[in-house]
Amino acid sequence: MQLPKKTTAITPHLTVRDVDAAAKFYEKAFGFTRKFALPGAGGRIMHAEVGHENCTVMIGPESRERGMLSPISAGGTAVSIFVYVADVDKQHARALAAGAKELMPPSEQFFGSRTSLLLDPDGHQWMFAQHKKEVSLDDMKKAALASAR
């Protein structure tokens, strides 16, 4: 299989209402770096890519004709993007200051990470995680069962 340079086989592609505004939000709120943007008709950005560590997130505009709607326009999302960071508390505070909505404050999880959950202005859910310790699969299963009770 051949891939474009600096691309992974699975890359998130988020549908948003305004590509440029979303890219700017991800830069300010999450510290992502804009890799590039492609202009479209009327001067609006038709595609952009932002990066975090060795990953890329693609951003594209809504297209009702193709059934591509942002979570806000579609009435919700069934997906969250999970991102490892060095300091989840710092990342969470930065995102809130930039306008993200808190869905879950930073907290310790049974799988060895400290995580938080945020909602961006287009309705995408972002879970940020800071890995704290290795947890065996057996211990994870036990903890998951205990937390479900």
Short mmCIF file of N, CA, C and O in Angstrom, two decimals:
data_model
loop_
_atom_site.label_atom_id
_atom_site.label_comp_id
_atom_site.label_asym_id
_atom_site.label_seq_id
_atom_site.Cartn_x
_atom_site.Cartn_y
_atom_site.Cartn_z
N MET A 1 0.86 -1.18 0.00
CA MET A 1 0.00 0.00 0.00
C MET A 1 0.90 1.24 0.00
O MET A 1 1.83 1.34 0.78
N GLN A 2 0.57 2.17 -0.84
CA GLN A 2 1.33 3.42 -0.91
C GLN A 2 0.49 4.54 -0.31
O GLN A 2 -0.70 4.65 -0.60
N LEU A 3 1.12 5.36 0.54
CA LEU A 3 0.44 6.50 1.16
C LEU A 3 1.17 7.79 0.80
O LEU A 3 2.38 7.77 0.58
N PRO A 4 0.44 8.91 0.79
CA PRO A 4 1.12 10.19 0.61
C PRO A 4 2.11 10.40 1.76
O PRO A 4 1.92 9.88 2.86
N LYS A 5 3.14 11.18 1.50
CA LYS A 5 4.14 11.46 2.55
C LYS A 5 3.47 12.07 3.77
O LYS A 5 2.55 12.87 3.66
N LYS A 6 3.97 11.66 4.95
CA LYS A 6 3.51 12.18 6.24
C LYS A 6 2.01 11.97 6.46
O LYS A 6 1.34 12.80 7.06
N THR A 7 1.48 10.86 5.97
CA THR A 7 0.07 10.53 6.14
C THR A 7 -0.03 9.16 6.77
O THR A 7 0.81 8.30 6.53
N THR A 8 -1.05 8.93 7.58
CA THR A 8 -1.30 7.62 8.15
C THR A 8 -2.46 6.97 7.40
O THR A 8 -3.24 7.64 6.72
N ALA A 9 -2.60 5.67 7.53
CA ALA A 9 -3.63 4.94 6.80
C ALA A 9 -5.04 5.33 7.26
O ALA A 9 -5.98 5.23 6.49
N ILE A 10 -5.18 5.76 8.49
CA ILE A 10 -6.46 6.24 8.99
C ILE A 10 -6.25 7.66 9.47
O ILE A 10 -5.41 7.91 10.34
N THR A 11 -6.99 8.58 8.89
CA THR A 11 -6.86 9.99 9.23
C THR A 11 -8.25 10.57 9.46
O THR A 11 -9.10 10.48 8.58
N PRO A 12 -8.51 11.17 10.62
CA PRO A 12 -9.81 11.79 10.85
C PRO A 12 -10.07 12.91 9.85
O PRO A 12 -9.16 13.68 9.53
N HIS A 13 -11.29 12.99 9.36
CA HIS A 13 -11.72 14.09 8.48
C HIS A 13 -12.99 14.65 9.10
O HIS A 13 -14.02 13.99 9.14
N LEU A 14 -12.90 15.88 9.61
CA LEU A 14 -14.02 16.50 10.31
C LEU A 14 -14.78 17.44 9.38
O LEU A 14 -14.18 18.25 8.69
N THR A 15 -16.08 17.33 9.40
CA THR A 15 -16.93 18.25 8.64
C THR A 15 -17.33 19.38 9.56
O THR A 15 -17.82 19.15 10.67
N VAL A 16 -17.10 20.61 9.08
CA VAL A 16 -17.35 21.80 9.89
C VAL A 16 -18.13 22.82 9.07
O VAL A 16 -18.22 22.72 7.85
N ARG A 17 -18.66 23.82 9.76
CA ARG A 17 -19.42 24.87 9.08
C ARG A 17 -18.51 25.87 8.38
O ARG A 17 -18.86 26.39 7.33
N ASP A 18 -17.35 26.14 8.94
CA ASP A 18 -16.40 27.10 8.38
C ASP A 18 -15.00 26.55 8.61
O ASP A 18 -14.52 26.52 9.75
N VAL A 19 -14.35 26.10 7.55
CA VAL A 19 -13.05 25.43 7.65
C VAL A 19 -11.99 26.33 8.28
O VAL A 19 -11.26 25.91 9.18
N ASP A 20 -11.91 27.57 7.82
CA ASP A 20 -10.89 28.48 8.36
C ASP A 20 -11.11 28.74 9.85
O ASP A 20 -10.17 28.71 10.64
N ALA A 21 -12.36 28.98 10.24
CA ALA A 21 -12.67 29.22 11.66
C ALA A 21 -12.33 28.00 12.51
O ALA A 21 -11.79 28.12 13.61
N ALA A 22 -12.63 26.80 11.99
CA ALA A 22 -12.33 25.58 12.74
C ALA A 22 -10.82 25.40 12.89
O ALA A 22 -10.33 25.08 13.98
N ALA A 23 -10.07 25.63 11.81
CA ALA A 23 -8.61 25.49 11.87
C ALA A 23 -8.03 26.48 12.89
O ALA A 23 -7.16 26.12 13.69
N LYS A 24 -8.54 27.70 12.88
CA LYS A 24 -8.06 28.70 13.84
C LYS A 24 -8.39 28.29 15.27
O LYS A 24 -7.58 28.47 16.18
N PHE A 25 -9.58 27.72 15.48
CA PHE A 25 -9.95 27.26 16.82
C PHE A 25 -9.01 26.15 17.28
O PHE A 25 -8.51 26.17 18.40
N TYR A 26 -8.73 25.16 16.41
CA TYR A 26 -7.85 24.05 16.79
C TYR A 26 -6.44 24.53 17.08
O TYR A 26 -5.77 23.99 17.96
N GLU A 27 -6.00 25.55 16.38
CA GLU A 27 -4.68 26.13 16.65
C GLU A 27 -4.67 26.80 18.03
O GLU A 27 -3.76 26.57 18.83
N LYS A 28 -5.68 27.61 18.30
CA LYS A 28 -5.73 28.35 19.56
C LYS A 28 -6.06 27.45 20.75
O LYS A 28 -5.40 27.51 21.79
N ALA A 29 -7.07 26.62 20.60
CA ALA A 29 -7.55 25.81 21.73
C ALA A 29 -6.69 24.60 22.04
O ALA A 29 -6.51 24.24 23.19
N PHE A 30 -6.19 23.94 20.99
CA PHE A 30 -5.49 22.68 21.19
C PHE A 30 -3.99 22.76 20.90
O PHE A 30 -3.27 21.80 21.12
N GLY A 31 -3.54 23.89 20.36
CA GLY A 31 -2.14 24.01 20.03
C GLY A 31 -1.74 23.27 18.77
O GLY A 31 -0.55 23.02 18.54
N PHE A 32 -2.71 22.90 17.94
CA PHE A 32 -2.41 22.22 16.69
C PHE A 32 -1.72 23.20 15.74
O PHE A 32 -1.86 24.41 15.86
N THR A 33 -1.02 22.69 14.77
CA THR A 33 -0.32 23.49 13.76
C THR A 33 -1.03 23.32 12.42
O THR A 33 -1.31 22.19 12.01
N ARG A 34 -1.31 24.44 11.76
CA ARG A 34 -1.93 24.35 10.44
C ARG A 34 -0.86 23.92 9.44
O ARG A 34 0.16 24.57 9.29
N LYS A 35 -1.13 22.82 8.74
CA LYS A 35 -0.20 22.32 7.74
C LYS A 35 -0.41 23.03 6.41
O LYS A 35 0.54 23.44 5.77
N PHE A 36 -1.66 23.15 6.00
CA PHE A 36 -1.98 23.90 4.79
C PHE A 36 -3.48 24.07 4.68
O PHE A 36 -4.26 23.45 5.40
N ALA A 37 -3.89 24.94 3.76
CA ALA A 37 -5.30 25.18 3.48
C ALA A 37 -5.46 25.40 1.98
O ALA A 37 -4.60 26.03 1.35
N LEU A 38 -6.54 24.86 1.42
CA LEU A 38 -6.81 25.03 -0.01
C LEU A 38 -8.00 25.96 -0.19
O LEU A 38 -9.08 25.71 0.35
N PRO A 39 -7.79 27.04 -0.96
CA PRO A 39 -8.91 27.96 -1.19
C PRO A 39 -9.94 27.36 -2.14
O PRO A 39 -9.61 26.55 -3.00
N GLY A 40 -11.18 27.75 -1.95
CA GLY A 40 -12.26 27.30 -2.81
C GLY A 40 -12.98 28.49 -3.42
O GLY A 40 -12.48 29.62 -3.40
N ALA A 41 -14.18 28.23 -3.90
CA ALA A 41 -14.98 29.29 -4.52
C ALA A 41 -15.30 30.38 -3.52
O ALA A 41 -15.54 30.11 -2.34
N GLY A 42 -15.29 31.63 -3.98
CA GLY A 42 -15.66 32.74 -3.12
C GLY A 42 -14.67 33.06 -2.03
O GLY A 42 -15.00 33.76 -1.07
N GLY A 43 -13.45 32.51 -2.13
CA GLY A 43 -12.43 32.81 -1.13
C GLY A 43 -12.52 31.98 0.14
O GLY A 43 -11.69 32.11 1.03
N ARG A 44 -13.55 31.13 0.26
CA ARG A 44 -13.66 30.27 1.44
C ARG A 44 -12.69 29.10 1.33
O ARG A 44 -12.42 28.62 0.24
N ILE A 45 -12.19 28.65 2.45
CA ILE A 45 -11.29 27.51 2.48
C ILE A 45 -12.11 26.24 2.26
O ILE A 45 -13.10 26.00 2.95
N MET A 46 -11.69 25.41 1.31
CA MET A 46 -12.43 24.18 1.00
C MET A 46 -11.84 22.95 1.69
O MET A 46 -12.50 21.91 1.80
N HIS A 47 -10.59 23.06 2.15
CA HIS A 47 -9.95 21.93 2.83
C HIS A 47 -8.75 22.48 3.59
O HIS A 47 -8.03 23.34 3.09
N ALA A 48 -8.57 21.99 4.79
CA ALA A 48 -7.39 22.35 5.57
C ALA A 48 -6.93 21.12 6.33
O ALA A 48 -7.71 20.18 6.56
N GLU A 49 -5.67 21.13 6.71
CA GLU A 49 -5.13 20.08 7.55
C GLU A 49 -4.37 20.72 8.69
O GLU A 49 -3.61 21.66 8.49
N VAL A 50 -4.62 20.20 9.88
CA VAL A 50 -3.91 20.64 11.07
C VAL A 50 -3.20 19.42 11.66
O VAL A 50 -3.62 18.28 11.45
N GLY A 51 -2.11 19.67 12.38
CA GLY A 51 -1.34 18.57 12.91
C GLY A 51 -1.14 18.65 14.40
O GLY A 51 -1.15 19.73 15.00
N HIS A 52 -0.97 17.48 15.00
CA HIS A 52 -0.63 17.33 16.41
C HIS A 52 0.36 16.18 16.50
O HIS A 52 0.04 15.06 16.06
N GLU A 53 1.55 16.46 17.03
CA GLU A 53 2.61 15.44 17.10
C GLU A 53 2.81 14.87 15.69
O GLU A 53 3.05 15.61 14.77
N ASN A 54 2.64 13.55 15.51
CA ASN A 54 2.84 12.93 14.21
C ASN A 54 1.52 12.62 13.49
O ASN A 54 1.48 11.78 12.62
N CYS A 55 0.44 13.30 13.89
CA CYS A 55 -0.88 13.03 13.33
C CYS A 55 -1.44 14.23 12.57
O CYS A 55 -1.07 15.36 12.84
N THR A 56 -2.35 13.94 11.67
CA THR A 56 -3.02 14.96 10.89
C THR A 56 -4.52 14.82 11.07
O THR A 56 -5.05 13.70 11.13
N VAL A 57 -5.21 15.95 11.14
CA VAL A 57 -6.67 15.98 11.12
C VAL A 57 -7.07 16.82 9.91
O VAL A 57 -6.61 17.95 9.75
N MET A 58 -7.87 16.23 9.03
CA MET A 58 -8.37 16.95 7.86
C MET A 58 -9.68 17.64 8.22
O MET A 58 -10.46 17.11 9.02
N ILE A 59 -9.90 18.81 7.63
CA ILE A 59 -11.11 19.59 7.91
C ILE A 59 -11.74 19.98 6.58
O ILE A 59 -11.06 20.53 5.71
N GLY A 60 -13.04 19.70 6.44
CA GLY A 60 -13.74 20.07 5.22
C GLY A 60 -15.08 20.70 5.53
O GLY A 60 -15.63 20.52 6.62
N PRO A 61 -15.64 21.43 4.55
CA PRO A 61 -16.91 22.13 4.77
C PRO A 61 -18.11 21.21 4.64
O PRO A 61 -18.04 20.15 4.01
N GLU A 62 -19.20 21.65 5.23
CA GLU A 62 -20.46 20.92 5.07
C GLU A 62 -20.83 20.86 3.59
O GLU A 62 -20.54 21.78 2.82
N SER A 63 -21.48 19.77 3.21
CA SER A 63 -22.02 19.62 1.87
C SER A 63 -23.32 18.83 1.99
O SER A 63 -23.30 17.60 2.12
N ARG A 64 -24.42 19.54 2.03
CA ARG A 64 -25.72 18.87 2.16
C ARG A 64 -25.96 17.90 1.00
O ARG A 64 -26.57 16.86 1.20
N GLU A 65 -25.45 18.25 -0.19
CA GLU A 65 -25.63 17.38 -1.35
C GLU A 65 -25.00 16.00 -1.15
O GLU A 65 -25.49 15.01 -1.65
N ARG A 66 -23.90 15.98 -0.42
CA ARG A 66 -23.19 14.72 -0.16
C ARG A 66 -23.53 14.14 1.21
O ARG A 66 -22.95 13.14 1.62
N GLY A 67 -24.41 14.79 1.95
CA GLY A 67 -24.79 14.31 3.27
C GLY A 67 -23.73 14.53 4.33
O GLY A 67 -23.72 13.86 5.35
N MET A 68 -22.83 15.48 4.09
CA MET A 68 -21.76 15.77 5.04
C MET A 68 -22.14 17.00 5.85
O MET A 68 -22.15 18.11 5.33
N LEU A 69 -22.49 16.76 7.11
CA LEU A 69 -22.92 17.84 7.99
C LEU A 69 -22.05 17.86 9.24
O LEU A 69 -21.59 16.82 9.71
N SER A 70 -21.86 19.05 9.79
CA SER A 70 -21.18 19.13 11.08
C SER A 70 -22.10 18.54 12.14
O SER A 70 -23.31 18.46 11.93
N PRO A 71 -21.57 18.11 13.27
CA PRO A 71 -22.44 17.60 14.32
C PRO A 71 -23.52 18.60 14.76
O PRO A 71 -24.64 18.20 15.07
N ILE A 72 -23.21 19.90 14.75
CA ILE A 72 -24.21 20.90 15.11
C ILE A 72 -25.38 20.85 14.13
O ILE A 72 -26.53 20.81 14.53
N SER A 73 -25.09 20.81 12.83
CA SER A 73 -26.14 20.77 11.82
C SER A 73 -26.87 19.43 11.81
O SER A 73 -28.06 19.37 11.50
N ALA A 74 -26.16 18.35 12.14
CA ALA A 74 -26.75 17.01 12.14
C ALA A 74 -27.51 16.70 13.43
O ALA A 74 -28.23 15.72 13.50
N GLY A 75 -27.32 17.52 14.46
CA GLY A 75 -28.02 17.28 15.72
C GLY A 75 -27.26 16.42 16.71
O GLY A 75 -27.84 15.87 17.63
N GLY A 76 -25.96 16.29 16.56
CA GLY A 76 -25.16 15.54 17.52
C GLY A 76 -24.12 14.67 16.84
O GLY A 76 -24.09 14.57 15.61
N THR A 77 -23.27 14.05 17.63
CA THR A 77 -22.21 13.20 17.10
C THR A 77 -22.15 11.89 17.86
O THR A 77 -22.53 11.83 19.03
N ALA A 78 -21.68 10.86 17.19
CA ALA A 78 -21.49 9.56 17.83
C ALA A 78 -20.01 9.24 17.95
O ALA A 78 -19.64 8.13 18.29
N VAL A 79 -19.16 10.22 17.66
CA VAL A 79 -17.71 10.00 17.61
C VAL A 79 -17.00 11.01 18.50
O VAL A 79 -17.41 12.16 18.59
N SER A 80 -15.92 10.57 19.14
CA SER A 80 -15.03 11.52 19.80
C SER A 80 -13.61 11.23 19.32
O SER A 80 -13.28 10.09 18.98
N ILE A 81 -12.80 12.26 19.26
CA ILE A 81 -11.42 12.12 18.84
C ILE A 81 -10.59 12.05 20.11
O ILE A 81 -10.67 12.92 20.97
N PHE A 82 -9.77 11.01 20.23
CA PHE A 82 -8.97 10.74 21.42
C PHE A 82 -7.55 11.18 21.13
O PHE A 82 -6.93 10.70 20.18
N VAL A 83 -7.01 12.11 21.94
CA VAL A 83 -5.70 12.70 21.69
C VAL A 83 -4.84 12.62 22.96
O VAL A 83 -5.25 13.12 24.01
N TYR A 84 -3.67 12.00 22.85
CA TYR A 84 -2.73 12.00 23.97
C TYR A 84 -1.95 13.31 23.99
O TYR A 84 -1.50 13.79 22.94
N VAL A 85 -1.80 13.88 25.17
CA VAL A 85 -1.05 15.13 25.36
C VAL A 85 -0.14 14.97 26.58
O VAL A 85 -0.31 14.05 27.38
N ALA A 86 0.81 15.89 26.73
CA ALA A 86 1.75 15.84 27.85
C ALA A 86 1.11 16.22 29.17
O ALA A 86 1.44 15.68 30.22
N ASP A 87 0.16 17.17 29.15
CA ASP A 87 -0.46 17.67 30.37
C ASP A 87 -1.95 17.92 30.11
O ASP A 87 -2.32 18.95 29.54
N VAL A 88 -2.78 16.98 30.50
CA VAL A 88 -4.21 17.08 30.20
C VAL A 88 -4.88 18.26 30.90
O VAL A 88 -5.76 18.90 30.34
N ASP A 89 -4.45 18.58 32.10
CA ASP A 89 -5.06 19.71 32.82
C ASP A 89 -4.77 21.03 32.11
O ASP A 89 -5.66 21.87 31.95
N LYS A 90 -3.53 21.19 31.67
CA LYS A 90 -3.15 22.40 30.94
C LYS A 90 -3.90 22.48 29.62
O LYS A 90 -4.40 23.54 29.24
N GLN A 91 -3.98 21.36 28.90
CA GLN A 91 -4.69 21.33 27.61
C GLN A 91 -6.17 21.65 27.80
O GLN A 91 -6.76 22.40 27.03
N HIS A 92 -6.77 21.10 28.82
CA HIS A 92 -8.19 21.32 29.11
C HIS A 92 -8.45 22.80 29.39
O HIS A 92 -9.38 23.39 28.82
N ALA A 93 -7.62 23.40 30.22
CA ALA A 93 -7.78 24.83 30.54
C ALA A 93 -7.60 25.70 29.31
O ALA A 93 -8.35 26.66 29.10
N ARG A 94 -6.64 25.37 28.48
CA ARG A 94 -6.40 26.13 27.25
C ARG A 94 -7.62 26.08 26.33
O ARG A 94 -8.03 27.09 25.77
N ALA A 95 -8.18 24.89 26.17
CA ALA A 95 -9.34 24.73 25.30
C ALA A 95 -10.55 25.48 25.84
O ALA A 95 -11.29 26.12 25.07
N LEU A 96 -10.77 25.43 27.14
CA LEU A 96 -11.89 26.17 27.73
C LEU A 96 -11.72 27.67 27.51
O LEU A 96 -12.68 28.37 27.15
N ALA A 97 -10.50 28.16 27.67
CA ALA A 97 -10.23 29.59 27.48
C ALA A 97 -10.48 30.02 26.03
O ALA A 97 -10.83 31.17 25.78
N ALA A 98 -10.32 29.09 25.10
CA ALA A 98 -10.52 29.40 23.69
C ALA A 98 -11.97 29.23 23.25
O ALA A 98 -12.30 29.51 22.11
N GLY A 99 -12.84 28.72 24.15
CA GLY A 99 -14.25 28.61 23.81
C GLY A 99 -14.81 27.21 23.72
O GLY A 99 -15.97 27.03 23.35
N ALA A 100 -14.02 26.20 24.05
CA ALA A 100 -14.55 24.83 24.07
C ALA A 100 -15.52 24.69 25.25
O ALA A 100 -15.42 25.40 26.24
N LYS A 101 -16.43 23.74 25.13
CA LYS A 101 -17.39 23.46 26.20
C LYS A 101 -16.95 22.19 26.94
O LYS A 101 -16.62 21.19 26.32
N GLU A 102 -16.94 22.26 28.26
CA GLU A 102 -16.54 21.11 29.07
C GLU A 102 -17.68 20.10 29.15
O GLU A 102 -18.80 20.43 29.53
N LEU A 103 -17.36 18.84 28.79
CA LEU A 103 -18.30 17.75 28.97
C LEU A 103 -17.90 16.88 30.15
O LEU A 103 -18.75 16.27 30.78
N MET A 104 -16.58 16.81 30.43
CA MET A 104 -16.06 16.05 31.57
C MET A 104 -14.74 16.69 31.99
O MET A 104 -13.84 16.83 31.17
N PRO A 105 -14.61 17.09 33.24
CA PRO A 105 -13.34 17.68 33.68
C PRO A 105 -12.25 16.62 33.72
O PRO A 105 -12.54 15.42 33.73
N PRO A 106 -10.99 17.03 33.79
CA PRO A 106 -9.90 16.06 33.89
C PRO A 106 -10.10 15.14 35.10
O PRO A 106 -10.40 15.61 36.20
N SER A 107 -9.95 13.85 34.86
CA SER A 107 -10.11 12.88 35.95
C SER A 107 -9.34 11.60 35.64
O SER A 107 -9.09 11.27 34.49
N GLU A 108 -8.98 10.89 36.71
CA GLU A 108 -8.22 9.65 36.58
C GLU A 108 -9.15 8.55 36.06
O GLU A 108 -10.30 8.45 36.49
N GLN A 109 -8.62 7.71 35.16
CA GLN A 109 -9.41 6.63 34.57
C GLN A 109 -8.79 5.28 34.92
O GLN A 109 -7.59 5.18 35.15
N PHE A 110 -9.62 4.25 34.90
CA PHE A 110 -9.18 2.91 35.28
C PHE A 110 -8.15 2.32 34.33
O PHE A 110 -7.44 1.39 34.67
N PHE A 111 -8.00 2.87 33.14
CA PHE A 111 -7.08 2.32 32.16
C PHE A 111 -5.69 2.97 32.20
O PHE A 111 -4.86 2.74 31.33
N GLY A 112 -5.44 3.81 33.23
CA GLY A 112 -4.11 4.33 33.45
C GLY A 112 -3.86 5.73 32.93
O GLY A 112 -2.73 6.21 32.95
N SER A 113 -4.89 6.39 32.46
CA SER A 113 -4.74 7.75 31.94
C SER A 113 -5.63 8.73 32.69
O SER A 113 -6.63 8.34 33.29
N ARG A 114 -5.25 9.96 32.64
CA ARG A 114 -6.07 11.07 33.14
C ARG A 114 -6.68 11.70 31.89
O ARG A 114 -5.96 12.06 30.96
N THR A 115 -8.01 11.81 31.85
CA THR A 115 -8.67 12.29 30.64
C THR A 115 -9.66 13.41 30.93
O THR A 115 -10.12 13.58 32.06
N SER A 116 -9.98 14.15 29.86
CA SER A 116 -11.05 15.14 29.92
C SER A 116 -11.79 15.08 28.59
O SER A 116 -11.26 14.59 27.59
N LEU A 117 -13.02 15.59 28.58
CA LEU A 117 -13.83 15.56 27.36
C LEU A 117 -14.38 16.96 27.11
O LEU A 117 -14.94 17.60 28.01
N LEU A 118 -14.18 17.44 25.87
CA LEU A 118 -14.57 18.78 25.47
C LEU A 118 -15.38 18.74 24.17
O LEU A 118 -15.27 17.79 23.40
N LEU A 119 -16.15 19.78 23.95
CA LEU A 119 -16.92 19.93 22.72
C LEU A 119 -16.43 21.18 22.00
O LEU A 119 -16.34 22.26 22.60
N ASP A 120 -16.09 21.04 20.72
CA ASP A 120 -15.63 22.21 19.96
C ASP A 120 -16.84 22.97 19.40
O ASP A 120 -17.97 22.49 19.50
N PRO A 121 -16.64 24.15 18.83
CA PRO A 121 -17.77 24.97 18.36
C PRO A 121 -18.62 24.33 17.26
O PRO A 121 -19.77 24.72 17.06
N ASP A 122 -18.07 23.31 16.56
CA ASP A 122 -18.85 22.62 15.53
C ASP A 122 -19.53 21.37 16.05
O ASP A 122 -20.19 20.66 15.31
N GLY A 123 -19.35 21.06 17.34
CA GLY A 123 -20.02 19.92 17.94
C GLY A 123 -19.21 18.64 17.97
O GLY A 123 -19.73 17.59 18.32
N HIS A 124 -17.92 18.69 17.60
CA HIS A 124 -17.07 17.51 17.67
C HIS A 124 -16.59 17.33 19.11
O HIS A 124 -16.21 18.29 19.77
N GLN A 125 -16.60 16.09 19.58
CA GLN A 125 -16.11 15.77 20.92
C GLN A 125 -14.64 15.41 20.85
O GLN A 125 -14.22 14.65 19.99
N TRP A 126 -13.87 15.98 21.79
CA TRP A 126 -12.44 15.73 21.89
C TRP A 126 -12.13 15.21 23.28
O TRP A 126 -12.43 15.86 24.26
N MET A 127 -11.55 14.01 23.35
CA MET A 127 -11.09 13.48 24.63
C MET A 127 -9.58 13.59 24.65
O MET A 127 -8.89 13.03 23.79
N PHE A 128 -9.06 14.36 25.60
CA PHE A 128 -7.63 14.50 25.77
C PHE A 128 -7.19 13.60 26.91
O PHE A 128 -7.89 13.48 27.93
N ALA A 129 -6.04 12.95 26.72
CA ALA A 129 -5.56 11.98 27.71
C ALA A 129 -4.08 12.19 27.99
O ALA A 129 -3.31 12.50 27.09
N GLN A 130 -3.74 12.00 29.24
CA GLN A 130 -2.35 12.02 29.68
C GLN A 130 -2.08 10.65 30.27
O GLN A 130 -2.67 10.27 31.29
N HIS A 131 -1.20 9.89 29.64
CA HIS A 131 -0.91 8.54 30.11
C HIS A 131 -0.12 8.62 31.41
O HIS A 131 0.89 9.32 31.49
N LYS A 132 -0.60 7.94 32.43
CA LYS A 132 0.03 8.00 33.76
C LYS A 132 0.75 6.70 34.13
O LYS A 132 1.80 6.73 34.73
N LYS A 133 0.13 5.57 33.81
CA LYS A 133 0.74 4.29 34.19
C LYS A 133 0.19 3.17 33.31
O LYS A 133 -0.91 3.27 32.76
N GLU A 134 0.99 2.12 33.20
CA GLU A 134 0.56 0.94 32.46
C GLU A 134 -0.37 0.12 33.37
O GLU A 134 -0.11 -0.02 34.56
N VAL A 135 -1.44 -0.38 32.79
CA VAL A 135 -2.40 -1.21 33.51
C VAL A 135 -2.58 -2.48 32.70
O VAL A 135 -2.80 -2.42 31.48
N SER A 136 -2.47 -3.63 33.35
CA SER A 136 -2.61 -4.89 32.63
C SER A 136 -4.04 -5.03 32.12
O SER A 136 -4.99 -4.44 32.67
N LEU A 137 -4.21 -5.82 31.08
CA LEU A 137 -5.55 -6.05 30.52
C LEU A 137 -6.48 -6.68 31.56
O LEU A 137 -7.65 -6.30 31.67
N ASP A 138 -5.96 -7.60 32.37
CA ASP A 138 -6.78 -8.22 33.42
C ASP A 138 -7.25 -7.18 34.43
O ASP A 138 -8.43 -7.16 34.81
N ASP A 139 -6.34 -6.30 34.87
CA ASP A 139 -6.72 -5.26 35.83
C ASP A 139 -7.71 -4.28 35.20
O ASP A 139 -8.63 -3.79 35.87
N MET A 140 -7.53 -3.99 33.91
CA MET A 140 -8.45 -3.10 33.21
C MET A 140 -9.86 -3.70 33.17
O MET A 140 -10.85 -3.01 33.41
N LYS A 141 -9.93 -4.98 32.86
CA LYS A 141 -11.23 -5.67 32.79
C LYS A 141 -11.92 -5.65 34.15
O LYS A 141 -13.12 -5.36 34.24
N LYS A 142 -11.17 -5.93 35.21
CA LYS A 142 -11.73 -5.90 36.57
C LYS A 142 -12.25 -4.50 36.92
O LYS A 142 -13.34 -4.34 37.46
N ALA A 143 -11.44 -3.50 36.62
CA ALA A 143 -11.83 -2.13 36.94
C ALA A 143 -13.04 -1.68 36.12
O ALA A 143 -13.92 -0.98 36.61
N ALA A 144 -13.09 -2.09 34.86
CA ALA A 144 -14.23 -1.73 34.01
C ALA A 144 -15.51 -2.35 34.54
O ALA A 144 -16.55 -1.70 34.60
N LEU A 145 -15.44 -3.60 34.95
CA LEU A 145 -16.62 -4.26 35.53
C LEU A 145 -17.04 -3.60 36.82
O LEU A 145 -18.23 -3.39 37.07
N ALA A 146 -16.07 -3.25 37.67
CA ALA A 146 -16.39 -2.60 38.94
C ALA A 146 -17.02 -1.23 38.73
O ALA A 146 -17.95 -0.84 39.45
N SER A 147 -16.56 -0.50 37.72
CA SER A 147 -17.11 0.85 37.48
C SER A 147 -18.49 0.81 36.85
O SER A 147 -19.24 1.77 36.92
N ALA A 148 -18.85 -0.33 36.25
CA ALA A 148 -20.15 -0.46 35.60
C ALA A 148 -21.26 -0.80 36.60
O ALA A 148 -22.42 -0.76 36.27
N ARG A 149 -20.89 -1.11 37.83
CA ARG A 149 -21.90 -1.51 38.84
C ARG A 149 -22.51 -0.32 39.49
O ARG A 149 -22.13 0.72 39.65
#
